[in-house]
Coordinates of C-alpha atoms in Angstrom, one line a residue:
M1 CA 2.1 40.9 61.1
K2 CA 3.8 40.3 57.6
E3 CA 2.2 43.7 56.4
D4 CA 3.7 45.5 59.2
I5 CA 7.0 44.2 58.4
L6 CA 6.9 45.0 54.9
H7 CA 5.6 48.4 56.0
E8 CA 8.9 49.0 58.2
M9 CA 11.2 47.9 55.6
R10 CA 9.5 50.4 53.2
K11 CA 10.4 53.1 55.6
M12 CA 14.0 52.1 56.0
P13 CA 15.5 54.3 53.1
A14 CA 13.7 57.5 54.6
V15 CA 14.7 56.6 57.8
W16 CA 18.7 56.3 56.7
R17 CA 18.5 59.2 54.8
L18 CA 17.2 61.3 57.8
Y19 CA 20.0 59.8 59.9
V20 CA 22.6 60.7 57.5
L21 CA 21.3 64.3 57.3
Q22 CA 21.3 64.2 61.1
R23 CA 25.0 63.0 61.3
L24 CA 26.0 65.5 58.6
A25 CA 24.2 68.3 60.5
H26 CA 26.2 67.1 63.8
W27 CA 29.3 67.5 62.0
G28 CA 28.7 71.2 61.0
I29 CA 27.4 70.3 57.3
R30 CA 24.2 72.0 56.7
E31 CA 22.0 71.2 53.8
E32 CA 22.9 74.3 52.2
T33 CA 26.6 73.2 52.2
L34 CA 25.2 69.6 51.0
L35 CA 23.9 71.1 48.1
I36 CA 27.5 71.9 46.5
G37 CA 28.5 68.2 46.7
L38 CA 25.0 67.1 45.1
S39 CA 25.5 69.9 42.3
V40 CA 28.7 68.1 41.3
V41 CA 26.9 64.7 41.1
I42 CA 24.2 66.5 39.2
G43 CA 26.6 67.7 36.7
L44 CA 28.4 64.7 36.0
A45 CA 25.0 62.8 35.4
A46 CA 23.8 65.5 33.0
G47 CA 26.9 65.5 31.1
G48 CA 26.6 61.9 30.4
A49 CA 22.9 62.3 30.1
V50 CA 23.5 65.0 27.3
W51 CA 25.9 62.5 25.3
V52 CA 23.3 59.8 25.6
F53 CA 20.6 61.9 24.2
E54 CA 23.0 63.2 21.4
R55 CA 23.8 59.6 20.3
T56 CA 20.3 58.4 20.2
L57 CA 19.1 61.2 18.4
K58 CA 21.8 60.9 15.6
L59 CA 21.1 57.2 15.5
I60 CA 17.6 57.8 14.9
E61 CA 18.1 60.4 12.4
H62 CA 20.7 58.1 10.5
Y63 CA 19.1 55.1 10.3
Y64 CA 15.4 56.0 9.8
F65 CA 15.2 59.7 8.5
Y66 CA 18.4 60.1 6.6
K67 CA 18.2 56.5 5.2
L68 CA 14.7 56.3 4.1
S69 CA 14.5 59.8 2.7
Q70 CA 17.0 59.2 0.3
G71 CA 14.7 57.9 -2.6
L72 CA 12.4 60.7 -1.8
G73 CA 13.9 63.4 -4.1
I74 CA 12.3 65.8 -6.5
T75 CA 12.7 63.4 -9.6
S76 CA 11.7 60.4 -7.9
G77 CA 7.9 61.1 -7.9
R78 CA 7.4 60.0 -4.4
L79 CA 7.8 63.3 -2.5
Y80 CA 3.9 62.8 -1.1
L81 CA 5.6 60.0 1.4
L82 CA 8.0 62.6 2.9
P83 CA 5.4 63.4 5.3
L84 CA 4.9 59.9 6.4
L85 CA 8.2 59.8 8.0
P86 CA 7.7 62.2 11.0
A87 CA 3.8 60.8 11.3
V88 CA 5.3 57.5 12.1
G89 CA 7.3 59.0 14.6
G90 CA 4.2 60.6 16.4
L91 CA 2.5 57.4 16.5
A92 CA 5.6 56.0 18.3
V93 CA 5.7 58.6 20.7
V94 CA 2.0 57.6 21.5
M95 CA 3.1 53.9 22.0
V96 CA 6.2 55.2 24.5
R97 CA 3.5 57.3 26.7
Y98 CA 1.3 54.1 26.7
I99 CA 4.1 52.0 28.2
F100 CA 4.9 55.0 30.8
H101 CA 1.0 55.3 31.7
T102 CA 1.3 59.0 30.8
E103 CA -0.6 61.4 28.6
H104 CA 0.0 64.6 26.8
S105 CA -1.3 67.7 28.3
R106 CA -0.5 71.3 28.0
L107 CA 1.8 71.5 30.7
H108 CA 4.5 69.6 29.3
G109 CA 8.2 70.2 28.8
V110 CA 9.6 73.1 30.6
S111 CA 6.1 74.3 31.3
G112 CA 5.8 71.2 33.3
I113 CA 8.7 71.6 35.3
I114 CA 7.6 75.1 36.1
F115 CA 4.2 73.7 37.2
A116 CA 5.9 71.2 39.4
L117 CA 8.0 73.8 41.0
I118 CA 5.0 76.0 42.0
R119 CA 2.3 73.5 42.5
K120 CA 3.6 69.9 43.3
A121 CA 6.2 70.8 46.0
A122 CA 8.9 70.4 43.4
R123 CA 8.4 66.7 43.0
L124 CA 8.9 65.3 39.6
R125 CA 8.2 61.9 38.3
R126 CA 11.2 59.5 38.5
T127 CA 10.5 58.1 34.9
L128 CA 10.1 61.6 33.4
G129 CA 13.9 61.9 32.2
L130 CA 13.8 58.5 30.5
E131 CA 10.3 59.1 29.0
T132 CA 11.2 62.4 27.8
L133 CA 14.5 61.1 26.3
L134 CA 12.6 58.5 24.3
T135 CA 9.6 60.8 23.1
S136 CA 11.8 63.6 22.2
T137 CA 14.4 61.3 20.2
L138 CA 11.3 59.9 18.4
T139 CA 9.7 63.0 17.4
I140 CA 13.0 64.9 16.4
G141 CA 14.9 61.8 14.9
T142 CA 11.9 61.0 12.5
G143 CA 11.7 64.3 11.5
G144 CA 9.2 66.3 13.7
S145 CA 9.8 70.2 13.7
A146 CA 11.2 70.6 17.2
G147 CA 14.5 71.2 19.0
P148 CA 16.6 69.0 21.6
E149 CA 17.7 71.6 24.0
A150 CA 14.5 71.9 26.2
P151 CA 14.4 67.8 26.4
I152 CA 17.7 68.1 27.6
A153 CA 16.9 70.8 30.4
V154 CA 13.8 68.4 31.3
I155 CA 16.1 65.4 31.8
G156 CA 18.6 67.1 33.6
A157 CA 15.8 68.7 36.0
S158 CA 14.5 64.9 36.4
V159 CA 18.1 64.0 37.3
G160 CA 18.3 66.5 39.9
S161 CA 14.7 65.7 41.4
I162 CA 16.0 62.0 41.7
I163 CA 19.3 62.9 43.2
G164 CA 17.7 65.6 45.5
S165 CA 14.6 63.2 46.7
T166 CA 17.1 60.3 47.2
A167 CA 19.4 62.2 49.4
G168 CA 16.5 63.5 51.4
I169 CA 16.7 67.0 50.6
S170 CA 14.0 69.2 52.0
R171 CA 11.3 70.9 49.8
R172 CA 13.0 74.4 50.3
N173 CA 16.3 73.4 48.5
L174 CA 14.8 70.7 46.5
P175 CA 14.2 73.3 43.6
T176 CA 17.7 74.5 43.2
L177 CA 18.8 71.0 42.4
I178 CA 16.2 70.6 39.8
G179 CA 17.7 74.1 38.4
C180 CA 21.1 72.6 38.5
G181 CA 20.0 69.7 36.3
A182 CA 18.4 71.7 33.9
A183 CA 21.5 74.5 33.9
A184 CA 23.7 71.6 33.3
G185 CA 21.8 70.4 30.4
I186 CA 21.7 73.6 28.5
S187 CA 25.3 74.3 29.4
A188 CA 26.6 71.1 28.1
I189 CA 24.5 71.2 24.7
F190 CA 25.5 74.7 23.8
F191 CA 29.1 74.5 25.6
A192 CA 27.6 77.7 27.2
P193 CA 27.6 77.3 31.0
I194 CA 26.9 81.0 31.5
A195 CA 23.7 80.9 29.4
G196 CA 23.0 77.5 31.2
V197 CA 22.8 79.2 34.5
L198 CA 20.9 82.2 33.4
F199 CA 18.3 79.9 31.8
A200 CA 17.6 78.1 35.3
M201 CA 17.7 81.4 37.1
E202 CA 15.5 83.4 34.7
V203 CA 13.0 80.9 33.2
L204 CA 12.7 78.1 36.0
L205 CA 14.0 79.3 39.4
R206 CA 13.2 83.0 39.0
D207 CA 15.6 83.5 41.9
F208 CA 19.1 85.1 41.6
S209 CA 20.2 84.6 45.6
V210 CA 23.6 83.7 46.1
R211 CA 22.4 80.6 48.0
T212 CA 20.9 79.2 44.7
F213 CA 23.2 80.7 42.1
T214 CA 26.3 78.7 43.7
P215 CA 25.3 75.1 43.1
V216 CA 23.8 76.1 39.8
V217 CA 27.3 77.3 38.5
V218 CA 29.0 74.4 40.0
S219 CA 26.5 71.8 38.4
S220 CA 26.8 73.8 34.8
V221 CA 30.6 73.9 34.9
V222 CA 30.9 70.2 35.9
A223 CA 28.3 69.2 33.0
T224 CA 30.3 71.0 30.4
V225 CA 33.5 69.7 31.4
M226 CA 32.0 66.2 31.7
Y227 CA 30.7 66.4 28.1
Q228 CA 33.7 67.8 26.7
T229 CA 35.7 65.1 28.1
I230 CA 33.4 62.2 26.7
T231 CA 33.2 63.8 23.4
A232 CA 36.8 64.7 23.4
S233 CA 35.8 67.9 21.6
G234 CA 36.8 71.3 22.3
G235 CA 33.2 72.3 23.1
G236 CA 30.0 73.5 21.0
G237 CA 27.7 70.8 21.9
L238 CA 25.0 69.8 19.5
F239 CA 25.3 73.5 18.0
A240 CA 28.6 75.4 17.2
I241 CA 28.9 78.2 15.1
P242 CA 31.9 77.7 12.9
A243 CA 34.9 80.4 13.2
G244 CA 34.8 83.5 11.0
S245 CA 30.8 83.4 10.7
A246 CA 28.9 86.6 10.8
A247 CA 31.7 89.3 11.3
Y248 CA 30.6 92.3 13.1
H249 CA 31.4 96.0 12.2
F250 CA 28.7 97.5 14.5
T251 CA 28.5 101.3 14.1
F252 CA 26.2 104.0 15.5
G253 CA 24.3 104.3 12.4
E254 CA 23.1 100.9 12.5
M255 CA 21.4 101.4 15.6
P256 CA 18.0 102.3 14.1
Y257 CA 18.2 99.1 12.1
Y258 CA 18.8 96.8 15.0
L259 CA 15.8 98.2 16.7
F260 CA 13.7 97.4 13.5
L261 CA 15.2 93.9 13.7
G262 CA 14.2 93.8 17.0
A263 CA 10.5 94.7 16.4
V264 CA 10.4 92.0 13.7
C265 CA 11.7 89.4 15.6
G266 CA 9.1 90.4 18.4
I267 CA 6.3 90.0 15.9
L268 CA 7.8 86.6 15.0
A269 CA 8.0 85.4 18.4
V270 CA 4.5 86.5 19.1
M271 CA 3.4 84.5 16.1
F272 CA 5.0 81.6 17.4
T273 CA 3.7 81.6 20.9
R274 CA 0.2 82.3 19.8
G275 CA 0.5 79.7 17.0
T276 CA 1.6 77.0 19.5
A277 CA -1.6 77.8 21.7
V278 CA -4.0 78.0 18.9
V279 CA -2.8 74.5 17.9
E280 CA -3.3 73.2 21.2
H281 CA -7.0 74.7 21.5
L282 CA -7.6 73.1 18.2
S283 CA -6.5 69.6 19.3
D284 CA -8.6 69.8 22.5
R285 CA -11.6 70.5 20.0
L286 CA -10.7 67.9 17.7
A287 CA -10.4 65.3 20.6
Q288 CA -14.3 65.2 20.7
R289 CA -14.1 63.7 16.9
L290 CA -10.7 62.0 16.9
P291 CA -9.1 60.3 19.9
R292 CA -5.7 62.0 20.9
R293 CA -3.6 59.5 20.1
Y294 CA -3.9 60.3 16.6
H295 CA -2.8 63.7 17.2
P296 CA 0.9 63.6 17.5
A297 CA 0.8 61.6 14.1
L298 CA -1.5 64.1 12.5
G299 CA 0.3 67.1 13.8
A300 CA 3.6 65.9 12.5
G301 CA 2.5 64.9 9.3
L302 CA 0.6 68.3 8.5
S303 CA 4.2 69.8 9.4
G304 CA 5.8 67.7 6.9
L305 CA 3.9 69.1 4.3
C306 CA 5.3 72.4 5.3
G307 CA 8.8 71.0 4.5
V308 CA 7.4 69.6 0.8
A309 CA 5.9 73.0 0.1
V310 CA 9.7 74.6 0.5
I311 CA 10.9 71.9 -1.9
L312 CA 8.2 72.7 -4.3
L313 CA 8.5 76.2 -4.1
F314 CA 12.0 76.4 -4.3
R315 CA 13.3 73.2 -6.4
H316 CA 15.1 75.5 -8.8
D317 CA 16.8 77.5 -6.5
G318 CA 20.7 76.9 -6.4
Y319 CA 20.1 76.2 -2.3
L320 CA 17.8 73.1 -3.0
G321 CA 19.6 71.7 -5.9
G322 CA 22.6 69.3 -6.0
P323 CA 25.0 68.2 -8.5
A324 CA 23.2 65.2 -9.4
G325 CA 19.7 67.3 -10.1
R326 CA 18.7 66.0 -6.7
F327 CA 17.6 68.4 -3.5
A328 CA 20.1 68.6 -1.1
L329 CA 19.0 66.8 2.2
D330 CA 19.3 69.4 4.7
S331 CA 17.3 71.6 2.6
Y332 CA 14.1 70.1 4.3
V333 CA 15.7 69.3 7.4
P334 CA 14.8 73.2 8.4
I335 CA 11.2 72.0 8.7
F336 CA 11.4 68.6 9.6
A337 CA 13.8 68.9 12.5
G338 CA 15.8 71.4 14.3
G339 CA 17.2 73.1 11.2
Y340 CA 20.5 73.8 12.4
P341 CA 22.2 73.2 8.9
T342 CA 19.9 76.3 7.6
I343 CA 20.9 78.2 10.7
L344 CA 24.7 77.5 10.4
R345 CA 24.4 78.7 6.7
S346 CA 22.2 82.1 7.4
L347 CA 25.3 82.8 9.5
E348 CA 27.9 82.6 6.9
P349 CA 28.2 85.8 4.5
A350 CA 29.1 83.5 1.5
W351 CA 25.5 82.0 1.1
Y352 CA 24.1 85.6 0.6
T353 CA 26.5 86.4 -2.1
G354 CA 26.0 83.2 -4.4
M355 CA 29.5 82.3 -4.2
N356 CA 31.0 78.2 -4.3
T357 CA 30.1 76.7 -0.9
P358 CA 32.6 74.2 0.6
A359 CA 30.4 71.5 -0.8
G360 CA 31.2 72.7 -4.3
Q361 CA 27.4 74.0 -5.0
F362 CA 26.5 77.3 -6.0
A363 CA 23.9 78.4 -3.8
V364 CA 22.5 81.7 -2.6
L365 CA 20.1 82.6 0.4
T366 CA 17.3 84.6 -1.3
L367 CA 14.7 86.9 0.7
A368 CA 11.9 84.9 -0.7
L369 CA 13.4 81.6 0.7
L370 CA 14.2 83.1 3.9
A371 CA 10.8 84.6 4.6
V372 CA 9.0 81.5 3.7
L373 CA 11.3 79.1 5.9
S374 CA 10.9 81.7 8.9
I375 CA 7.0 81.5 8.4
L376 CA 6.8 77.9 7.7
K377 CA 8.9 77.0 10.4
I378 CA 6.5 78.8 12.8
V379 CA 3.5 76.6 11.4
A380 CA 5.4 73.3 11.4
T381 CA 6.7 73.7 15.1
S382 CA 3.1 74.5 16.3
L383 CA 1.8 71.8 14.5
T384 CA 4.5 69.3 15.8
L385 CA 4.3 70.6 19.6
G386 CA 0.9 71.8 20.1
S387 CA -0.7 68.3 18.7
G388 CA 1.5 66.3 21.4
G389 CA 4.8 65.9 20.0
S390 CA 7.8 66.0 22.1
G391 CA 10.6 68.5 21.8
G392 CA 11.6 71.9 22.7
V393 CA 11.4 75.5 21.2
F394 CA 15.1 76.5 21.6
A395 CA 15.9 75.3 18.0
P396 CA 12.9 76.6 16.3
S397 CA 13.4 80.0 18.0
L398 CA 17.1 80.1 16.6
F399 CA 15.9 79.0 13.3
I400 CA 12.9 81.5 13.0
G401 CA 15.3 84.4 14.2
A402 CA 18.2 83.2 11.9
T403 CA 16.1 83.2 9.0
G404 CA 14.0 86.4 9.7
G405 CA 17.1 88.2 10.7
G406 CA 18.8 87.3 7.4
A407 CA 15.8 88.3 5.5
V408 CA 15.5 91.6 7.1
G409 CA 19.4 92.0 6.5
I410 CA 19.0 91.1 3.0
V411 CA 16.2 94.3 2.5
L412 CA 18.6 96.6 4.5
H413 CA 21.6 95.5 2.3
H414 CA 19.7 96.4 -0.5
F415 CA 19.4 100.0 0.3
F416 CA 22.8 99.9 2.3
P417 CA 25.2 97.8 0.6
A418 CA 27.8 98.0 3.6
I419 CA 25.4 96.0 5.7
E420 CA 26.2 92.5 6.3
P421 CA 22.9 90.1 6.4
S422 CA 24.6 87.5 8.3
S423 CA 25.0 89.9 11.4
Y424 CA 21.4 90.5 11.3
A425 CA 20.8 86.8 11.5
L426 CA 22.6 85.9 14.3
V427 CA 21.3 88.7 16.6
G428 CA 17.8 88.0 15.0
M429 CA 18.5 84.6 16.3
G430 CA 19.0 85.7 20.0
A431 CA 16.2 88.4 19.7
V432 CA 13.3 85.7 18.6
L433 CA 14.7 83.2 21.1
A434 CA 14.7 86.0 24.0
A435 CA 11.2 87.3 23.3
A436 CA 9.6 83.6 22.9
I437 CA 10.9 82.4 26.5
Q438 CA 11.3 85.8 28.1
A439 CA 14.8 85.6 28.9
P440 CA 16.6 88.6 27.5
L441 CA 19.9 88.3 29.7
M442 CA 20.1 84.4 28.8
A443 CA 19.9 85.1 25.1
I444 CA 22.5 88.0 25.0
I445 CA 25.0 85.9 27.0
L446 CA 24.0 82.9 24.6
L447 CA 25.2 84.7 21.6
F448 CA 28.3 85.7 23.1
E449 CA 29.3 82.2 24.3
L450 CA 28.3 80.7 20.8
T451 CA 30.4 83.6 18.8
R452 CA 33.1 84.4 21.4
N453 CA 32.6 88.0 20.2
Y454 CA 32.1 90.9 22.3
Q455 CA 30.9 93.0 19.5
V456 CA 27.7 90.9 19.1
M457 CA 26.4 92.1 22.6
L458 CA 25.9 95.7 21.4
P459 CA 23.4 95.0 18.6
A460 CA 22.0 91.9 20.7
M461 CA 20.9 94.3 23.6
L462 CA 19.0 96.5 21.4
S463 CA 17.3 93.8 19.3
V464 CA 16.6 91.7 22.3
V465 CA 15.2 94.2 24.5
T466 CA 12.9 95.5 21.7
A467 CA 11.8 91.9 21.0
T468 CA 11.0 91.2 24.6
L469 CA 9.1 94.1 24.9
I470 CA 6.6 93.5 22.1
Q471 CA 6.2 90.2 23.3
Q472 CA 5.2 91.5 26.8
L473 CA 2.9 94.0 25.3
L474 CA 1.0 91.7 23.2
V475 CA 1.2 88.4 25.0
K476 CA 2.4 89.2 28.2
E477 CA 3.3 85.7 28.8
S478 CA 6.3 83.3 27.4
I479 CA 5.8 80.4 25.4
Y480 CA 6.6 78.2 28.6
T481 CA 4.2 80.4 30.9
L482 CA 1.2 80.8 28.7
P483 CA -0.1 77.5 29.2
L484 CA 0.5 77.9 32.8
R485 CA -2.0 81.1 32.4
A486 CA -4.5 79.0 30.4
E487 CA -4.9 76.6 33.2
G488 CA -5.1 79.6 35.7
I489 CA -1.9 79.7 37.2
G490 CA 0.1 83.2 37.4
L491 CA 3.9 83.2 38.0
G492 CA 3.8 87.1 38.8
S493 CA 7.1 88.9 39.1
P494 CA 10.3 87.4 40.6
T495 CA 11.4 90.8 41.9
G496 CA 10.5 89.8 45.8
I497 CA 11.1 92.6 48.5
S498 CA 12.5 94.9 45.8
A499 CA 8.8 95.3 44.7
L500 CA 8.0 96.8 48.0
R501 CA 10.9 99.4 47.7
R502 CA 9.2 100.8 44.4
I503 CA 5.9 101.3 46.0
S504 CA 5.1 104.5 48.3
V505 CA 2.7 104.4 51.3
E506 CA 0.7 106.7 48.9
D507 CA 0.5 104.5 46.6
V508 CA -1.8 102.4 48.7
P509 CA -5.3 103.4 50.1
L510 CA -5.5 104.6 53.4
R511 CA -8.4 104.0 55.8
P512 CA -10.1 106.9 57.7
A513 CA -8.1 107.3 61.3
E514 CA -9.7 108.6 64.5
T515 CA -7.7 110.3 66.7
I516 CA -7.9 110.5 70.8
D517 CA -6.4 112.5 73.6
P518 CA -4.3 110.4 76.0
C519 CA -6.3 112.0 78.9
E520 CA -9.6 110.8 77.8
P521 CA -11.0 108.3 80.4
A522 CA -10.9 104.8 79.2
A523 CA -14.7 104.3 80.2
N524 CA -15.6 106.6 77.6
L525 CA -14.2 104.5 74.8
I526 CA -16.7 101.5 75.8
R527 CA -19.4 104.0 76.4
H528 CA -19.2 105.6 72.9
G529 CA -17.6 102.4 71.4
T530 CA -15.1 101.9 69.2
P531 CA -14.6 103.9 65.6
R532 CA -16.5 102.5 63.0
A533 CA -14.3 103.5 60.0
S534 CA -11.4 101.2 61.6
S535 CA -10.7 99.3 64.5
D536 CA -7.8 101.2 65.7
M537 CA -7.3 104.6 67.0
V538 CA -4.2 107.1 67.0
I539 CA -3.3 108.7 70.2
I540 CA -1.9 112.4 69.7
D541 CA -1.5 114.9 72.9
R542 CA -2.6 118.5 72.8
R543 CA 0.5 119.6 71.2
G544 CA -0.1 117.3 68.0
K545 CA 2.8 115.0 69.2
Y546 CA 2.4 111.3 68.2
L547 CA 2.2 108.9 71.3
G548 CA 1.1 105.6 69.7
L549 CA -1.6 103.4 68.9
L550 CA -4.8 102.1 70.8
T551 CA -5.9 98.7 69.2
L552 CA -9.0 97.0 69.4
D553 CA -7.5 94.1 71.1
D554 CA -6.4 96.5 73.9
V555 CA -9.9 97.8 74.1
R556 CA -11.2 94.2 74.6
T557 CA -8.8 93.2 77.2
M558 CA -9.5 96.2 79.3
M559 CA -13.3 95.2 79.0
L560 CA -12.3 91.8 80.8
A561 CA -11.4 93.6 83.8
P562 CA -14.4 96.4 84.1
D563 CA -13.7 97.4 87.8
S564 CA -10.3 98.6 86.7
V565 CA -11.8 100.7 83.8
S566 CA -12.7 103.8 85.6
L567 CA -9.1 104.2 86.9
L568 CA -7.5 103.9 83.4
L569 CA -7.1 106.6 80.7
A570 CA -6.3 106.2 77.0
G571 CA -2.8 107.0 77.4
D572 CA -2.5 104.0 79.7
L573 CA -3.2 101.5 76.8
V574 CA -1.2 103.2 74.2
R575 CA 1.1 101.0 72.1
S576 CA 4.3 103.2 71.9
D577 CA 6.2 100.7 70.0
V578 CA 4.0 101.3 66.8
P579 CA 6.2 103.4 64.3
P580 CA 4.4 106.1 62.6
L581 CA 4.7 106.2 58.6
V582 CA 5.0 109.1 56.3
T583 CA 3.3 109.0 52.7
T584 CA 6.6 108.8 51.1
D585 CA 8.1 105.9 53.0
T586 CA 8.4 102.7 50.9
L587 CA 6.3 99.6 51.5
D588 CA 9.3 97.6 52.5
R589 CA 9.3 99.6 55.9
A590 CA 5.7 98.9 56.6
F591 CA 6.1 95.2 55.8
E592 CA 9.1 95.2 58.5
A593 CA 6.7 96.8 61.0
F594 CA 3.8 94.4 60.2
S595 CA 6.3 91.5 60.4
R596 CA 7.6 92.5 63.9
L597 CA 4.5 94.0 65.5
E598 CA 0.9 92.0 66.3
V599 CA -1.1 95.0 64.8
D600 CA -3.7 95.5 61.7
Y601 CA -2.9 99.1 61.2
L602 CA -0.1 101.8 61.1
P603 CA -0.5 105.3 61.2
V604 CA 0.3 107.6 58.3
F605 CA 1.1 111.1 58.5
A606 CA 2.0 114.0 55.9
P607 CA 5.8 114.1 55.2
T608 CA 6.4 117.9 56.2
A609 CA 5.8 119.2 59.7
S610 CA 5.1 122.6 60.8
D611 CA 7.3 125.1 63.0
T612 CA 4.9 123.5 66.3
G613 CA 5.8 119.9 65.2
H614 CA 2.5 118.9 64.4
R615 CA 2.2 116.6 61.6
E616 CA -1.2 116.2 59.6
L617 CA -2.6 112.4 60.0
M618 CA -3.5 111.2 56.5
G619 CA -5.1 108.0 57.7
L620 CA -4.2 104.1 58.6
L621 CA -2.4 101.6 56.4
S622 CA -4.1 98.4 56.8
R623 CA -2.2 94.9 56.7
A624 CA -4.8 93.6 54.1
D625 CA -4.5 96.4 51.8
L626 CA -0.6 96.1 51.7
M627 CA -0.8 92.8 51.0
R628 CA -3.2 93.3 48.3
R629 CA -1.2 96.2 46.8
Y630 CA 2.0 93.9 47.0
H631 CA 0.0 91.0 45.3
L632 CA -1.0 93.5 42.3
E633 CA 2.8 94.6 42.0
L634 CA 4.1 90.8 41.8
T635 CA 1.3 89.7 39.2
G636 CA 1.8 93.1 37.3

């Protein structure tokens, strides 16, 4: 009796949710309308979550990483201790996962969200947001090479999942609320609401319908305003490009140079994507000898060695030196953390000319420094994330593109002095990001929202498309979907019905067709049997006019009444409602006919007719062949 009472008590929240939804429906409020109200709640919660995440991350960075690294300068003789800082953060990440009873897997972060959307009925763990907040701030705050943006998207998606599940939203609409949360997080952290919307639509939901678009937009706007209100700032989030950085004077003659920049950025994106996958594979093999609980610390420590390498290689460079003979703290932050200081420097023309910087430090970004930073950032981030660290690829992608683009700009500036390297750094930043996550539209709009300069979109469109194409040709997946592919999960194309409109009937193999005269006695069909090549027959009169289809089901029905068979003709059994197709018709017409009719085949004729009205019968289009061709189109 007691167990029955407890069971009923557990069911009460679900009962009340169902009751509320029923009352709303009675008042004319559909679930799609309810999504708008819930998207406002998600935007408010996500905007607050971004602020909490930012405050937590800065506290850990200041009181752990910055404080402990003060004495680890070049002249201190203790530079070898620097990699221990992120290694300790890796151990802390393992402890947090132990508390939450979870383990690191390939399908983590944004990849895990996509996996939940397509394989787990869009259900996320309720503790996912809190766990991601702790593990990501520990990884990044202690110096791990990763970015804070993707964790914010995961936290926002978790908020959307919790609110949607609590409100009793159906499986059909729950992914929309998850997209609302992710878009809200990206929008607030970059102060780029349009880019946040496109991130959710291009990367997560892969759905551009108005039904999905509307609540995602509302959530993004609310989150951005919420974050602005809390921080009392004019915008910018964790990453804001200073006014006057990277002035643009794009000309027609620079088009080949930006195409070349796109090719370089595409190769860098491929290296980044493959590098993370290689480290994950090596981690799987290493697990046979070393327990996985040590992998995050090992990977973070090895990434720290990349930061030490930068200091040792460029210790005499003005970029690393300071007035007191000690290297500047943010010179090794690029390798150890998100690297925003170096990204911002690469966008300022003064750092390429060796002018006095605002800090009173004579410095210059050289070709060697930018090239080394770009490559070592790929290695460090792959080690951090591939070994089990928690963080995102946004900031590393921006860093790799900014440094790689700046290096390309320096080379071009050597031959063409009018070229501004900082412009190539900014465009390269978007190109690598677009290629790595396969979201070109989002990357282009993000650059525009960060700079508020329309001129950036012209070269960005060239470079972004070029880099994205190279990633598609060489990898065929984004850095988010490659782990899914390794698990045997393919996302395919998000084109939907438009894919059917790109394919003609002549692109699908047709089955052989047998014709029959409408005056043929039905008894002959039973006597001679149905055609072997297909189960249906096309009925055409003596003048060559198409009358309809005779299906196998109709023949079987006729056989159940043998007494009437001798009285029937083939024309009496014809399905005149089956429309004929021509080879130039697109598959969406066939798809519509199959969905409306209970038939397995449709007759296909040649597109031209003779003077007599006769059309050549080409064959039968099978429902199975159409679905097979459609699946091939979606999966690429």
